[in-house]
Coordinates of C-alpha atoms and ligand atoms in Angstrom, one line a residue:
M1 CA 94.9 90.2 86.1
C2 CA 94.7 90.5 82.4
G3 CA 91.6 91.0 80.3
I4 CA 90.5 89.1 77.2
V5 CA 88.0 89.9 74.5
G6 CA 87.1 88.0 71.3
Y7 CA 84.5 88.4 68.6
I8 CA 83.3 86.5 65.5
G9 CA 80.9 88.2 63.1
V10 CA 80.4 90.7 60.4
K11 CA 80.6 93.9 62.5
E12 CA 83.6 96.2 62.7
K13 CA 85.9 94.2 64.9
K14 CA 88.5 96.7 65.9
E15 CA 85.9 98.9 67.7
I16 CA 84.3 95.9 69.4
L17 CA 87.7 94.7 70.7
L18 CA 88.9 98.2 71.8
D19 CA 85.6 99.0 73.5
G20 CA 85.6 95.7 75.3
L21 CA 89.2 96.1 76.4
Q22 CA 88.4 99.5 77.7
E23 CA 85.9 97.9 80.1
L24 CA 88.6 95.5 81.2
E25 CA 91.4 98.0 81.5
Y26 CA 91.1 97.9 85.3
R27 CA 92.4 94.3 85.1
G28 CA 95.7 95.5 83.7
Y29 CA 97.0 98.3 81.6
D30 CA 100.6 98.0 80.9
S31 CA 100.1 97.0 77.3
A32 CA 97.4 95.8 75.0
G33 CA 97.0 94.2 71.6
I34 CA 94.5 92.9 69.0
A35 CA 94.6 90.3 66.2
I36 CA 92.0 90.0 63.4
I37 CA 91.6 87.5 60.6
E38 CA 89.5 88.7 57.7
N39 CA 89.4 87.4 54.2
S40 CA 92.0 84.9 55.4
Q41 CA 94.4 87.8 56.2
L42 CA 96.0 88.1 59.6
K43 CA 96.4 91.7 61.0
H44 CA 97.7 92.5 64.5
F45 CA 98.6 95.6 66.5
K46 CA 100.2 96.0 69.9
A47 CA 101.1 99.0 72.1
V48 CA 102.7 99.5 75.4
G49 CA 100.9 101.5 78.1
K50 CA 97.3 102.5 78.3
L51 CA 94.7 101.4 75.8
E52 CA 94.6 104.9 74.2
N53 CA 98.1 104.1 72.7
L54 CA 96.6 101.1 70.9
R55 CA 93.7 103.2 69.8
E56 CA 96.1 105.7 68.3
K57 CA 98.1 103.0 66.6
T58 CA 95.0 101.5 65.0
K59 CA 93.2 104.7 64.1
N60 CA 93.7 104.2 60.3
Y61 CA 92.7 100.6 60.4
S62 CA 89.1 99.3 60.2
S63 CA 87.8 95.8 59.5
S64 CA 84.9 95.0 57.3
G65 CA 83.0 91.8 56.5
F66 CA 83.1 88.5 58.3
G67 CA 86.1 87.7 60.5
V68 CA 87.5 86.5 63.8
S69 CA 89.3 88.6 66.3
I70 CA 90.9 88.5 69.7
G71 CA 92.2 91.2 72.0
H72 CA 94.0 91.5 75.3
T73 CA 95.0 94.0 78.0
R74 CA 98.0 93.0 80.1
W75 CA 99.2 93.3 83.6
A76 CA 102.7 92.0 83.5
T77 CA 103.6 88.8 85.4
H78 CA 106.2 87.1 83.2
G79 CA 108.4 89.6 81.5
K80 CA 108.4 93.3 81.4
P81 CA 105.7 95.4 79.9
T82 CA 107.1 95.7 76.4
E83 CA 105.5 95.4 73.0
L84 CA 107.1 92.0 72.4
N85 CA 105.6 90.7 75.7
A86 CA 102.2 92.1 74.9
H87 CA 99.5 89.7 73.7
P88 CA 98.4 88.4 71.2
H89 CA 101.4 86.2 70.8
L90 CA 102.3 85.2 67.4
G91 CA 103.5 81.9 65.9
E92 CA 103.9 81.4 62.1
F93 CA 100.3 81.5 61.3
S94 CA 98.3 81.8 64.6
F95 CA 97.7 84.1 67.5
V96 CA 96.9 83.5 71.1
V97 CA 95.7 85.6 74.0
H98 CA 95.9 84.2 77.5
N99 CA 95.1 85.2 81.1
G100 CA 96.6 83.2 83.9
I101 CA 99.9 81.4 84.3
I102 CA 101.3 78.3 82.6
E103 CA 103.3 76.7 85.4
N104 CA 105.2 74.2 83.2
Y105 CA 106.1 76.8 80.5
Q106 CA 109.8 76.5 81.1
E107 CA 109.7 72.8 80.3
L108 CA 107.5 73.4 77.3
K109 CA 109.7 76.2 76.1
E110 CA 112.9 74.1 76.3
E111 CA 111.2 71.3 74.3
L112 CA 110.1 73.8 71.6
E113 CA 113.5 75.5 71.5
S114 CA 115.1 72.2 71.0
D115 CA 112.8 71.8 68.0
G116 CA 114.4 75.0 66.7
I117 CA 111.6 77.4 67.5
N118 CA 112.6 80.9 68.3
F119 CA 110.8 82.7 71.1
L120 CA 110.2 86.5 70.8
S121 CA 108.9 87.2 74.2
Q122 CA 109.7 86.4 77.8
T123 CA 106.2 85.2 78.5
D124 CA 104.7 81.9 79.4
T125 CA 101.9 82.5 76.9
E126 CA 104.1 82.3 73.8
T127 CA 104.6 78.5 74.4
I128 CA 100.9 77.9 73.7
V129 CA 100.9 79.2 70.2
H130 CA 104.1 77.4 69.2
L131 CA 102.9 74.2 70.8
F132 CA 99.7 74.5 68.7
E133 CA 101.6 75.0 65.5
K134 CA 103.9 72.1 66.2
Y135 CA 100.9 69.8 66.6
Y136 CA 99.2 71.3 63.5
N137 CA 102.3 70.9 61.3
K138 CA 102.2 67.2 62.1
S139 CA 98.4 66.5 62.0
K140 CA 97.0 69.3 59.8
E141 CA 94.0 69.1 62.1
P142 CA 93.4 72.4 63.9
F143 CA 91.0 71.2 66.6
I144 CA 93.0 68.1 67.5
S145 CA 96.1 70.2 67.6
F146 CA 94.4 72.6 70.0
T147 CA 93.2 69.8 72.2
N148 CA 96.7 68.3 72.3
T149 CA 98.0 71.7 73.2
I150 CA 95.8 72.4 76.2
N151 CA 96.3 68.8 77.4
R152 CA 100.0 69.8 77.9
L153 CA 99.3 72.9 79.9
Q154 CA 99.5 73.0 83.7
G155 CA 98.3 76.0 85.6
A156 CA 95.6 78.5 85.2
Y157 CA 94.4 79.8 81.9
A158 CA 91.7 81.4 80.0
L159 CA 92.8 81.5 76.4
L160 CA 91.6 82.2 72.8
L161 CA 93.5 81.1 69.7
I162 CA 92.9 82.0 66.1
T163 CA 94.8 80.6 63.1
E164 CA 95.1 81.0 59.4
A165 CA 94.8 77.2 59.3
E166 CA 91.1 77.6 60.0
P167 CA 90.3 81.3 59.6
D168 CA 86.6 81.3 60.6
V169 CA 87.1 79.8 64.0
I170 CA 88.0 80.9 67.5
F171 CA 89.4 78.1 69.8
F172 CA 88.9 78.6 73.5
A173 CA 89.8 77.0 76.8
K174 CA 89.3 77.8 80.4
N175 CA 90.9 76.5 83.6
G176 CA 91.1 78.6 86.7
S177 CA 90.8 82.0 85.1
P178 CA 87.5 83.6 84.2
M179 CA 86.0 83.5 80.7
L180 CA 82.5 83.6 79.2
I181 CA 80.9 83.4 75.8
G182 CA 78.2 85.9 74.7
F183 CA 75.7 85.3 71.9
N184 CA 73.6 87.5 69.7
K185 CA 72.0 85.8 66.7
D186 CA 75.0 84.7 64.6
E187 CA 77.6 86.7 66.5
I188 CA 79.8 85.2 69.2
Y189 CA 81.7 87.1 71.8
F190 CA 84.3 86.1 74.4
A191 CA 85.4 88.0 77.4
S192 CA 86.9 87.7 80.9
S193 CA 83.9 89.3 82.5
D194 CA 80.4 90.5 81.6
T195 CA 81.1 94.2 81.1
P196 CA 82.7 94.2 77.6
I197 CA 79.7 92.4 76.1
I198 CA 76.8 94.1 77.9
G199 CA 74.7 95.8 75.3
K200 CA 76.2 93.7 72.5
A201 CA 75.3 90.1 73.4
T202 CA 71.9 89.1 74.7
E203 CA 72.8 85.7 76.2
V204 CA 75.8 84.3 77.9
Y205 CA 77.4 81.1 79.0
Y206 CA 80.0 81.2 81.8
L207 CA 82.6 78.6 81.1
E208 CA 83.6 76.2 83.8
D209 CA 87.1 75.0 84.6
G210 CA 88.3 72.3 82.2
E211 CA 86.0 73.4 79.4
Y212 CA 87.3 74.1 75.9
G213 CA 86.1 74.0 72.4
Y214 CA 85.6 76.2 69.3
A215 CA 83.2 78.8 67.9
K216 CA 82.2 78.7 64.2
N217 CA 79.3 79.7 62.0
G218 CA 77.5 81.3 65.0
E219 CA 77.7 78.1 67.0
V220 CA 79.8 77.0 69.9
T221 CA 80.9 73.4 70.3
L222 CA 81.9 72.6 73.9
F223 CA 84.0 69.9 75.5
N224 CA 85.2 68.8 78.8
K225 CA 87.2 65.8 79.9
N226 CA 84.2 63.5 79.3
G227 CA 83.9 64.7 75.7
E228 CA 81.4 67.0 73.9
K229 CA 78.8 68.5 76.2
G230 CA 75.6 70.5 76.0
F231 CA 75.3 73.9 77.8
V232 CA 72.5 76.3 78.8
K233 CA 72.8 80.0 77.9
K234 CA 71.5 82.6 80.4
A235 CA 70.0 86.0 79.6
L236 CA 72.7 88.6 80.0
T237 CA 72.2 91.5 82.4
T238 CA 71.9 94.9 81.0
N239 CA 73.2 96.6 84.1
K240 CA 76.8 97.5 83.5
A241 CA 77.5 99.1 86.9
M242 CA 76.4 95.9 88.7
A243 CA 78.4 93.8 86.3
Q244 CA 81.6 95.8 86.9
K245 CA 81.2 94.9 90.6
D246 CA 80.8 91.2 89.6
G247 CA 77.6 91.1 91.5
F248 CA 79.0 92.6 94.8
R249 CA 77.3 95.6 96.4
F250 CA 80.5 97.7 96.5
F251 CA 83.9 97.7 94.8
M252 CA 85.4 97.5 98.3
E253 CA 83.5 94.3 98.9
K254 CA 84.6 92.9 95.6
E255 CA 88.2 93.9 96.3
I256 CA 88.1 92.2 99.7
Y257 CA 87.0 89.0 98.0
E258 CA 89.6 89.4 95.3
Q259 CA 92.5 89.4 97.7
S260 CA 92.9 85.6 97.6
Q261 CA 93.3 85.7 93.8
V262 CA 95.5 88.9 93.4
I263 CA 97.9 87.7 96.1
N264 CA 98.8 84.9 93.7
D265 CA 99.7 87.5 91.1
T266 CA 101.9 89.2 93.6
M267 CA 103.7 85.9 94.2
I268 CA 104.0 84.7 90.6
G269 CA 107.6 84.4 89.4
R270 CA 108.8 85.6 92.9
V271 CA 108.0 82.6 95.1
L272 CA 110.1 79.8 93.6
D273 CA 110.6 76.3 94.8
K274 CA 113.4 76.9 97.2
E275 CA 113.8 80.7 97.2
I276 CA 112.4 84.1 96.7
D277 CA 113.5 86.0 93.5
F278 CA 112.7 89.4 92.2
E279 CA 113.5 90.1 88.5
E280 CA 113.5 93.8 89.5
L281 CA 116.4 93.3 91.9
N282 CA 119.8 91.7 92.3
S283 CA 122.2 91.3 95.2
D284 CA 124.4 94.1 94.0
F285 CA 121.6 96.5 94.7
F286 CA 122.0 95.9 98.4
N287 CA 125.8 96.3 98.4
G288 CA 126.9 98.7 101.1
I289 CA 123.3 98.9 102.5
S290 CA 123.1 98.4 106.3
N291 CA 119.9 100.3 107.1
I292 CA 116.4 100.7 105.6
K293 CA 114.1 103.6 105.9
I294 CA 110.5 103.3 104.7
C295 CA 108.3 106.3 104.0
A296 CA 104.6 106.1 103.2
C297 CA 101.1 107.5 104.1
G298 CA 97.9 106.0 105.5
T299 CA 97.3 102.4 104.7
S300 CA 100.7 102.1 102.9
Y301 CA 102.3 103.4 106.1
H302 CA 100.7 100.6 108.1
S303 CA 102.0 98.1 105.6
A304 CA 105.4 99.6 106.0
L305 CA 105.2 99.3 109.8
A306 CA 104.3 95.6 109.5
G307 CA 107.2 95.2 107.0
S308 CA 109.7 96.8 109.5
Y309 CA 109.0 94.0 112.1
L310 CA 109.8 91.4 109.4
L311 CA 112.9 93.1 108.1
E312 CA 114.4 93.6 111.5
R313 CA 113.5 90.1 112.8
V314 CA 114.2 88.0 109.8
A315 CA 116.6 90.0 107.6
K316 CA 118.4 91.5 110.6
I317 CA 118.6 94.9 109.1
P318 CA 117.7 98.0 111.1
C319 CA 114.6 99.5 109.7
Q320 CA 112.8 102.8 110.5
V321 CA 109.4 103.8 109.2
E322 CA 108.2 107.3 108.7
I323 CA 105.0 109.0 107.8
A324 CA 105.9 110.9 104.6
S325 CA 104.3 114.2 105.6
E326 CA 106.3 114.2 108.8
F327 CA 109.5 113.1 107.2
R328 CA 109.5 116.0 104.8
Y329 CA 109.8 118.7 107.4
K330 CA 111.8 117.1 110.2
E331 CA 115.1 117.8 108.6
P332 CA 116.1 114.2 108.7
L333 CA 119.7 113.1 108.8
L334 CA 120.1 110.7 105.9
Q335 CA 123.1 108.4 105.5
K336 CA 124.2 106.8 102.2
N337 CA 124.2 103.3 103.7
T338 CA 120.4 103.6 103.9
L339 CA 118.1 102.1 101.4
F340 CA 115.1 104.4 101.0
I341 CA 111.8 102.5 100.3
T342 CA 108.6 104.2 99.5
I343 CA 105.3 102.4 99.5
S344 CA 102.3 103.7 97.6
Q345 CA 99.2 102.2 95.9
S346 CA 98.8 105.0 93.5
G347 CA 102.4 106.0 93.0
E348 CA 101.2 109.6 93.0
T349 CA 100.9 110.6 96.7
A350 CA 102.4 114.0 96.9
D351 CA 104.0 113.6 100.3
T352 CA 105.5 110.2 99.5
L353 CA 106.8 111.5 96.2
E354 CA 108.4 114.5 97.8
A355 CA 110.0 112.4 100.5
L356 CA 111.5 110.2 97.8
K357 CA 112.9 113.3 96.0
M358 CA 114.5 114.4 99.2
A359 CA 116.2 111.1 99.8
K360 CA 117.4 111.1 96.2
R361 CA 118.9 114.5 96.6
A362 CA 120.7 113.2 99.7
G363 CA 122.2 110.5 97.4
L364 CA 120.3 107.5 98.8
R365 CA 119.5 104.4 96.8
S366 CA 115.7 104.1 96.3
L367 CA 113.2 101.3 95.9
S368 CA 109.4 101.7 95.5
V369 CA 106.7 99.2 96.3
C370 CA 103.8 100.4 94.1
N371 CA 100.6 99.2 92.4
V372 CA 100.8 101.5 89.3
D373 CA 103.6 101.0 86.8
N374 CA 104.9 104.2 85.3
S375 CA 103.5 106.3 88.1
S376 CA 105.6 109.2 89.3
I377 CA 107.0 107.3 92.3
V378 CA 107.9 104.3 90.1
R379 CA 109.6 106.6 87.6
E380 CA 111.5 108.5 90.3
S381 CA 112.8 105.4 92.1
D382 CA 116.0 103.5 91.2
R383 CA 114.1 100.2 91.3
A384 CA 110.4 99.4 91.7
I385 CA 108.5 96.3 92.7
L386 CA 104.9 96.2 91.5
T387 CA 102.3 94.8 93.9
R388 CA 100.1 93.6 91.0
A389 CA 96.8 94.2 92.9
G390 CA 95.0 95.4 89.8
I391 CA 93.1 98.6 89.8
E392 CA 91.6 99.4 93.2
K393 CA 88.4 101.3 92.9
G394 CA 87.2 101.5 96.5
V395 CA 88.6 104.5 98.2
A396 CA 89.3 102.5 101.3
S397 CA 92.3 100.4 100.4
T398 CA 92.1 96.7 100.9
K399 CA 93.9 94.6 98.3
A400 CA 96.6 97.1 98.0
F401 CA 97.4 96.7 101.6
A402 CA 97.4 92.9 101.3
T403 CA 99.7 92.9 98.3
Q404 CA 102.1 95.6 99.7
T405 CA 102.5 93.5 102.9
M406 CA 103.1 90.4 100.8
V407 CA 105.8 92.2 98.8
L408 CA 107.5 93.3 102.1
W409 CA 107.4 89.7 103.4
L410 CA 109.0 88.5 100.2
L411 CA 111.5 91.3 100.2
T412 CA 112.5 90.5 103.7
L413 CA 113.2 86.9 102.7
Y414 CA 115.1 88.0 99.6
I415 CA 117.3 90.2 101.7
A416 CA 117.7 87.5 104.4
Q417 CA 118.9 85.1 101.6
I418 CA 121.5 87.6 100.5
K419 CA 122.6 88.4 104.0
K420 CA 122.4 84.7 105.0
T421 CA 120.4 85.5 108.1
I422 CA 117.9 82.7 107.4
S423 CA 118.6 78.9 107.4
K424 CA 117.4 76.6 104.7
E425 CA 114.9 75.1 107.0
E426 CA 113.5 78.4 108.1
L427 CA 113.3 79.6 104.5
D428 CA 111.4 76.4 103.6
S429 CA 109.0 76.9 106.3
E430 CA 108.4 80.6 105.3
L431 CA 107.8 79.5 101.7
K432 CA 105.3 77.0 102.9
A433 CA 103.5 79.7 104.8
I434 CA 103.6 82.0 101.8
R435 CA 102.0 79.4 99.6
K436 CA 99.1 79.1 102.1
T437 CA 98.3 82.8 102.1
P438 CA 95.8 82.7 99.2
K439 CA 93.8 80.3 101.2
A440 CA 94.0 82.3 104.4
L441 CA 92.5 85.2 102.4
I442 CA 89.4 83.4 101.2
V443 CA 86.1 84.9 102.5
T444 CA 83.7 82.1 103.3
D445 CA 79.9 82.7 103.4
K446 CA 79.9 81.6 107.0
L447 CA 82.5 84.2 108.0
H448 CA 80.8 87.0 106.1
D449 CA 77.5 86.1 107.5
K450 CA 78.8 86.0 111.1
I451 CA 80.4 89.5 110.7
H452 CA 77.2 90.8 109.1
R453 CA 75.2 89.6 112.1
L454 CA 77.7 90.9 114.7
S455 CA 78.0 94.3 113.1
K456 CA 74.6 95.4 114.2
R457 CA 75.9 95.6 117.8
Y458 CA 78.7 98.0 116.8
L459 CA 76.9 101.0 115.4
H460 CA 77.1 103.3 118.4
G461 CA 79.3 103.7 121.5
H462 CA 81.9 106.3 122.1
G463 CA 84.7 104.7 120.3
F464 CA 86.6 101.7 119.1
F465 CA 90.0 100.6 120.1
F466 CA 91.7 98.1 117.8
I467 CA 94.5 96.5 119.8
G468 CA 97.4 94.2 118.9
R469 CA 101.0 93.6 119.6
D470 CA 104.0 93.2 117.4
L471 CA 103.0 92.7 113.8
F472 CA 99.4 93.0 114.9
F473 CA 99.8 96.5 116.1
P474 CA 100.1 97.8 112.5
L475 CA 97.1 95.6 111.7
A476 CA 95.2 97.2 114.5
L477 CA 96.1 100.7 113.1
E478 CA 94.9 99.6 109.7
G479 CA 91.7 98.0 111.1
A480 CA 90.9 101.3 112.9
L481 CA 91.6 103.4 109.8
K482 CA 89.3 101.2 107.7
L483 CA 86.5 101.5 110.1
K484 CA 86.8 105.3 110.6
E485 CA 87.2 106.0 106.9
I486 CA 83.9 104.4 105.9
S487 CA 81.8 104.3 109.0
Y488 CA 82.7 107.8 110.4
L489 CA 82.9 106.3 113.9
H490 CA 85.8 107.2 116.0
A491 CA 88.4 104.4 116.1
E492 CA 92.0 104.1 117.2
G493 CA 94.7 101.5 116.8
Y494 CA 96.8 100.9 119.8
P495 CA 99.6 98.6 120.9
A496 CA 97.9 96.4 123.4
G497 CA 100.6 96.9 126.0
E498 CA 100.3 100.6 125.8
M499 CA 96.6 100.8 126.9
K500 CA 97.4 100.9 130.6
H501 CA 99.6 104.0 130.0
G502 CA 96.5 106.1 129.5
P503 CA 93.8 105.0 127.1
I504 CA 92.4 102.5 129.5
A505 CA 90.9 105.4 131.3
L506 CA 88.2 105.4 128.5
A507 CA 87.2 101.8 129.2
D508 CA 83.5 101.3 129.9
S509 CA 80.8 99.2 128.3
E510 CA 80.4 101.7 125.5
L511 CA 84.1 101.4 124.5
F512 CA 84.4 98.7 121.9
T513 CA 87.7 96.9 121.8
I514 CA 88.6 94.8 118.8
A515 CA 91.3 92.5 120.1
L516 CA 93.7 90.8 117.7
M517 CA 94.9 87.8 119.6
P518 CA 97.1 85.6 117.4
K519 CA 98.2 82.3 118.8
S520 CA 101.6 82.3 117.2
L521 CA 102.9 85.6 118.6
H522 CA 102.8 86.7 122.2
Y523 CA 99.4 85.2 122.9
E524 CA 99.7 85.2 126.7
K525 CA 100.8 88.9 126.7
I526 CA 97.9 90.1 124.6
K527 CA 95.6 88.0 126.6
S528 CA 96.5 89.7 129.9
N529 CA 96.1 93.1 128.2
V530 CA 92.6 92.2 127.1
E531 CA 91.8 90.9 130.5
E532 CA 92.7 94.3 132.0
L533 CA 90.1 95.9 129.6
S534 CA 87.5 93.3 130.4
A535 CA 87.9 94.0 134.1
R536 CA 87.0 97.6 133.3
D537 CA 83.8 96.4 131.6
A538 CA 84.9 97.3 128.0
T539 CA 82.9 95.5 125.4
I540 CA 85.3 93.1 123.7
L541 CA 85.2 91.5 120.3
A542 CA 88.1 89.0 120.3
I543 CA 89.5 87.7 117.1
S544 CA 91.6 84.6 117.7
P545 CA 92.1 80.9 117.0
E546 CA 91.8 80.3 120.8
P547 CA 88.4 80.7 122.4
F548 CA 88.5 83.6 124.9
E549 CA 86.0 83.4 127.7
L550 CA 86.1 87.0 128.7
S551 CA 85.0 88.4 125.3
D552 CA 81.5 89.6 124.6
D553 CA 81.8 88.6 120.9
F554 CA 84.3 86.2 119.4
I555 CA 85.4 85.4 115.9
Q556 CA 87.4 82.2 115.7
T557 CA 90.3 82.1 113.1
H558 CA 91.8 79.0 111.7
Y559 CA 95.5 79.6 111.2
K560 CA 97.9 79.4 114.1
S561 CA 101.1 78.1 112.7
H562 CA 102.6 81.3 111.3
P563 CA 102.1 84.9 112.4
M564 CA 101.7 86.1 108.8
L565 CA 98.9 83.7 108.1
E566 CA 97.2 84.8 111.2
F567 CA 97.8 88.4 110.1
F568 CA 96.2 88.0 106.7
E569 CA 93.2 86.0 108.1
M570 CA 92.6 88.7 110.7
M571 CA 93.1 91.5 108.1
V572 CA 90.1 90.2 106.1
I573 CA 88.0 90.1 109.3
T574 CA 88.7 93.7 110.1
Q575 CA 88.0 94.8 106.6
L576 CA 84.6 92.9 106.5
L577 CA 83.7 94.4 109.9
A578 CA 84.3 97.9 108.6
L579 CA 82.3 97.2 105.5
E580 CA 79.3 95.7 107.3
I581 CA 79.2 98.5 109.8
S582 CA 79.4 101.1 107.1
I583 CA 76.6 99.4 105.1
R584 CA 74.3 99.3 108.1
L585 CA 74.9 102.9 108.7
G586 CA 73.8 103.6 105.1
N587 CA 77.1 105.2 104.0
D588 CA 78.6 105.2 100.6
V589 CA 81.3 102.6 101.1
D590 CA 83.2 103.2 97.9
M591 CA 83.2 106.9 98.1
P592 CA 83.4 108.0 101.7
R593 CA 82.9 111.6 102.5
N594 CA 85.9 113.9 102.3
L595 CA 88.3 111.4 100.9
A596 CA 89.9 110.9 97.5
K597 CA 91.6 107.8 96.0
S598 CA 94.8 109.5 95.1
V599 CA 96.1 112.3 97.3
T600 CA 98.2 114.4 94.9
V601 CA 98.3 117.5 97.1
E602 CA 100.3 118.1 100.2
Ligands
F6R1 C1 93.2 104.3 103.2 C2 93.9 104.8 102.1 C3 94.9 105.9 102.3 C4 96.1 105.6 101.4 C5 97.1 106.9 101.4 C6 98.3 106.6 100.7 O1 92.3 103.3 102.9 O2 93.7 104.3 101.0 O3 95.3 106.0 103.6 O4 96.8 104.5 101.8 O5 96.4 108.0 101.0 O6 98.0 106.4 99.3 P1 99.0 105.7 98.4 O7 99.2 104.3 98.9 O8 98.4 105.7 97.0 O9 100.3 106.4 98.4

């Protein structure tokens, strides 16, 4: 989730880069940097933290005349958010910015180090610039060197490279990460999405995977694996608001679709071949810990609940979950053998922050799972694991929930490895399931269309019950919360086995039951709970890989080998259902009434 901007032309380059990066800051904001070549002179600036720090650092610099320039805003994946790890990465005479992940960077780095090259950063990106210079030093041919470089890269990338060896050119390549080229007369722009170049470029070309080339003298020369190729430019939209949503109707919709991609970022560097690793943790951190308490609010609380099932079942560690606003005033008894985990998208939720402070005062070790680096909760915690969801703009949380839950799944396995509560075979099968998660999160047109059509039948009634068992109970709570937040319809999440202890009294045809019926976890049990509701004429929407003849509506899922894959697939369905119902009701999906994105008051 990084952002890239590039520009060739005669205009003031610093402002073009900084303004462009500002538009992309939602993709990452732990550090930023720019590099400019003008009159054959290389200049570069980097700053940690928000873009305003880079603005401050460059305030006395301005560029004039023809030149080439690249900029980057970073969301740390490999290596901490430091100035050395910020892009552009520097060789002897070249700079590179990169979005994505070079999977074989270790191997390339070892090769380059054995050639005597010193690496300054902990990033995968730095290998690119050294590799380019290595080839250039042999051939003295910049474009051949660039081609040789990208031929060695495995993984996902969108990258720009500038070099004093050919100071009027930007080299570019795209594979798996977004990048486009903007045109305006003799000027050429590059960016990770439309927004930085709207109002500046008039035409655009969206690069496809495997394309690379160079921009020079107002022209772009494009190649793919078959050699040089032509391309057709399109007119560029002038509607910035639409472009920020990448063509989606709402940020929430965009964020639901993004989940498959951002979950990869959550996993990068943590899901290794044979184990889970967190650079933020080590086994000593868990010394003397025999209990976990998790505190959070709202959606983050639901993720915590799901995590508690995993932690107890797989890592065999007792785990209690508390709503932060309750925890604060219950005069809890806290023991030093307890690890206190807080979960928060924003890192600023007042109740969660106060709960954390209480735990710290009681001498507990603390860990936060958070989406915003340097937020109050991150700063206050002994250790923090970032969820790397990127900025979440929709008030109703979606990708934050997905990434929090993934972190808790990984954390469970990490602790299980330390405590040796998991066999090698079990760990292998968990890792296999984890790697399938991005696929389980993909929204297909068929699925979205089905939910869109179904949603018209769920706009009234006297209430919704989302029901599930085990891990799917927290998901039922979350499904109900999503729906009520943006549709303003009454919805409750309930453990399916609890319905007969009271709520079933509400059952009639106007009670809508959304039944989460995974195949891999207590299928027969939940089936009989849903049958009880069906016998009372409740209207049932069943979500399951197994066809269920008593349901009024049915959405068939695909995964049934692992509960977490079923969990993530069903999560997307409940999110889309809430979205489509809300849209049909004419509500403002992204800014539902009475709610705020960050709840910094008690
Ligand atoms: C629901 C939602 C809220 C937040 C809650 C905690 O969609 O977004 O329930 O989950 O306010 O916020 P964070 O996670 O920022 O602590």
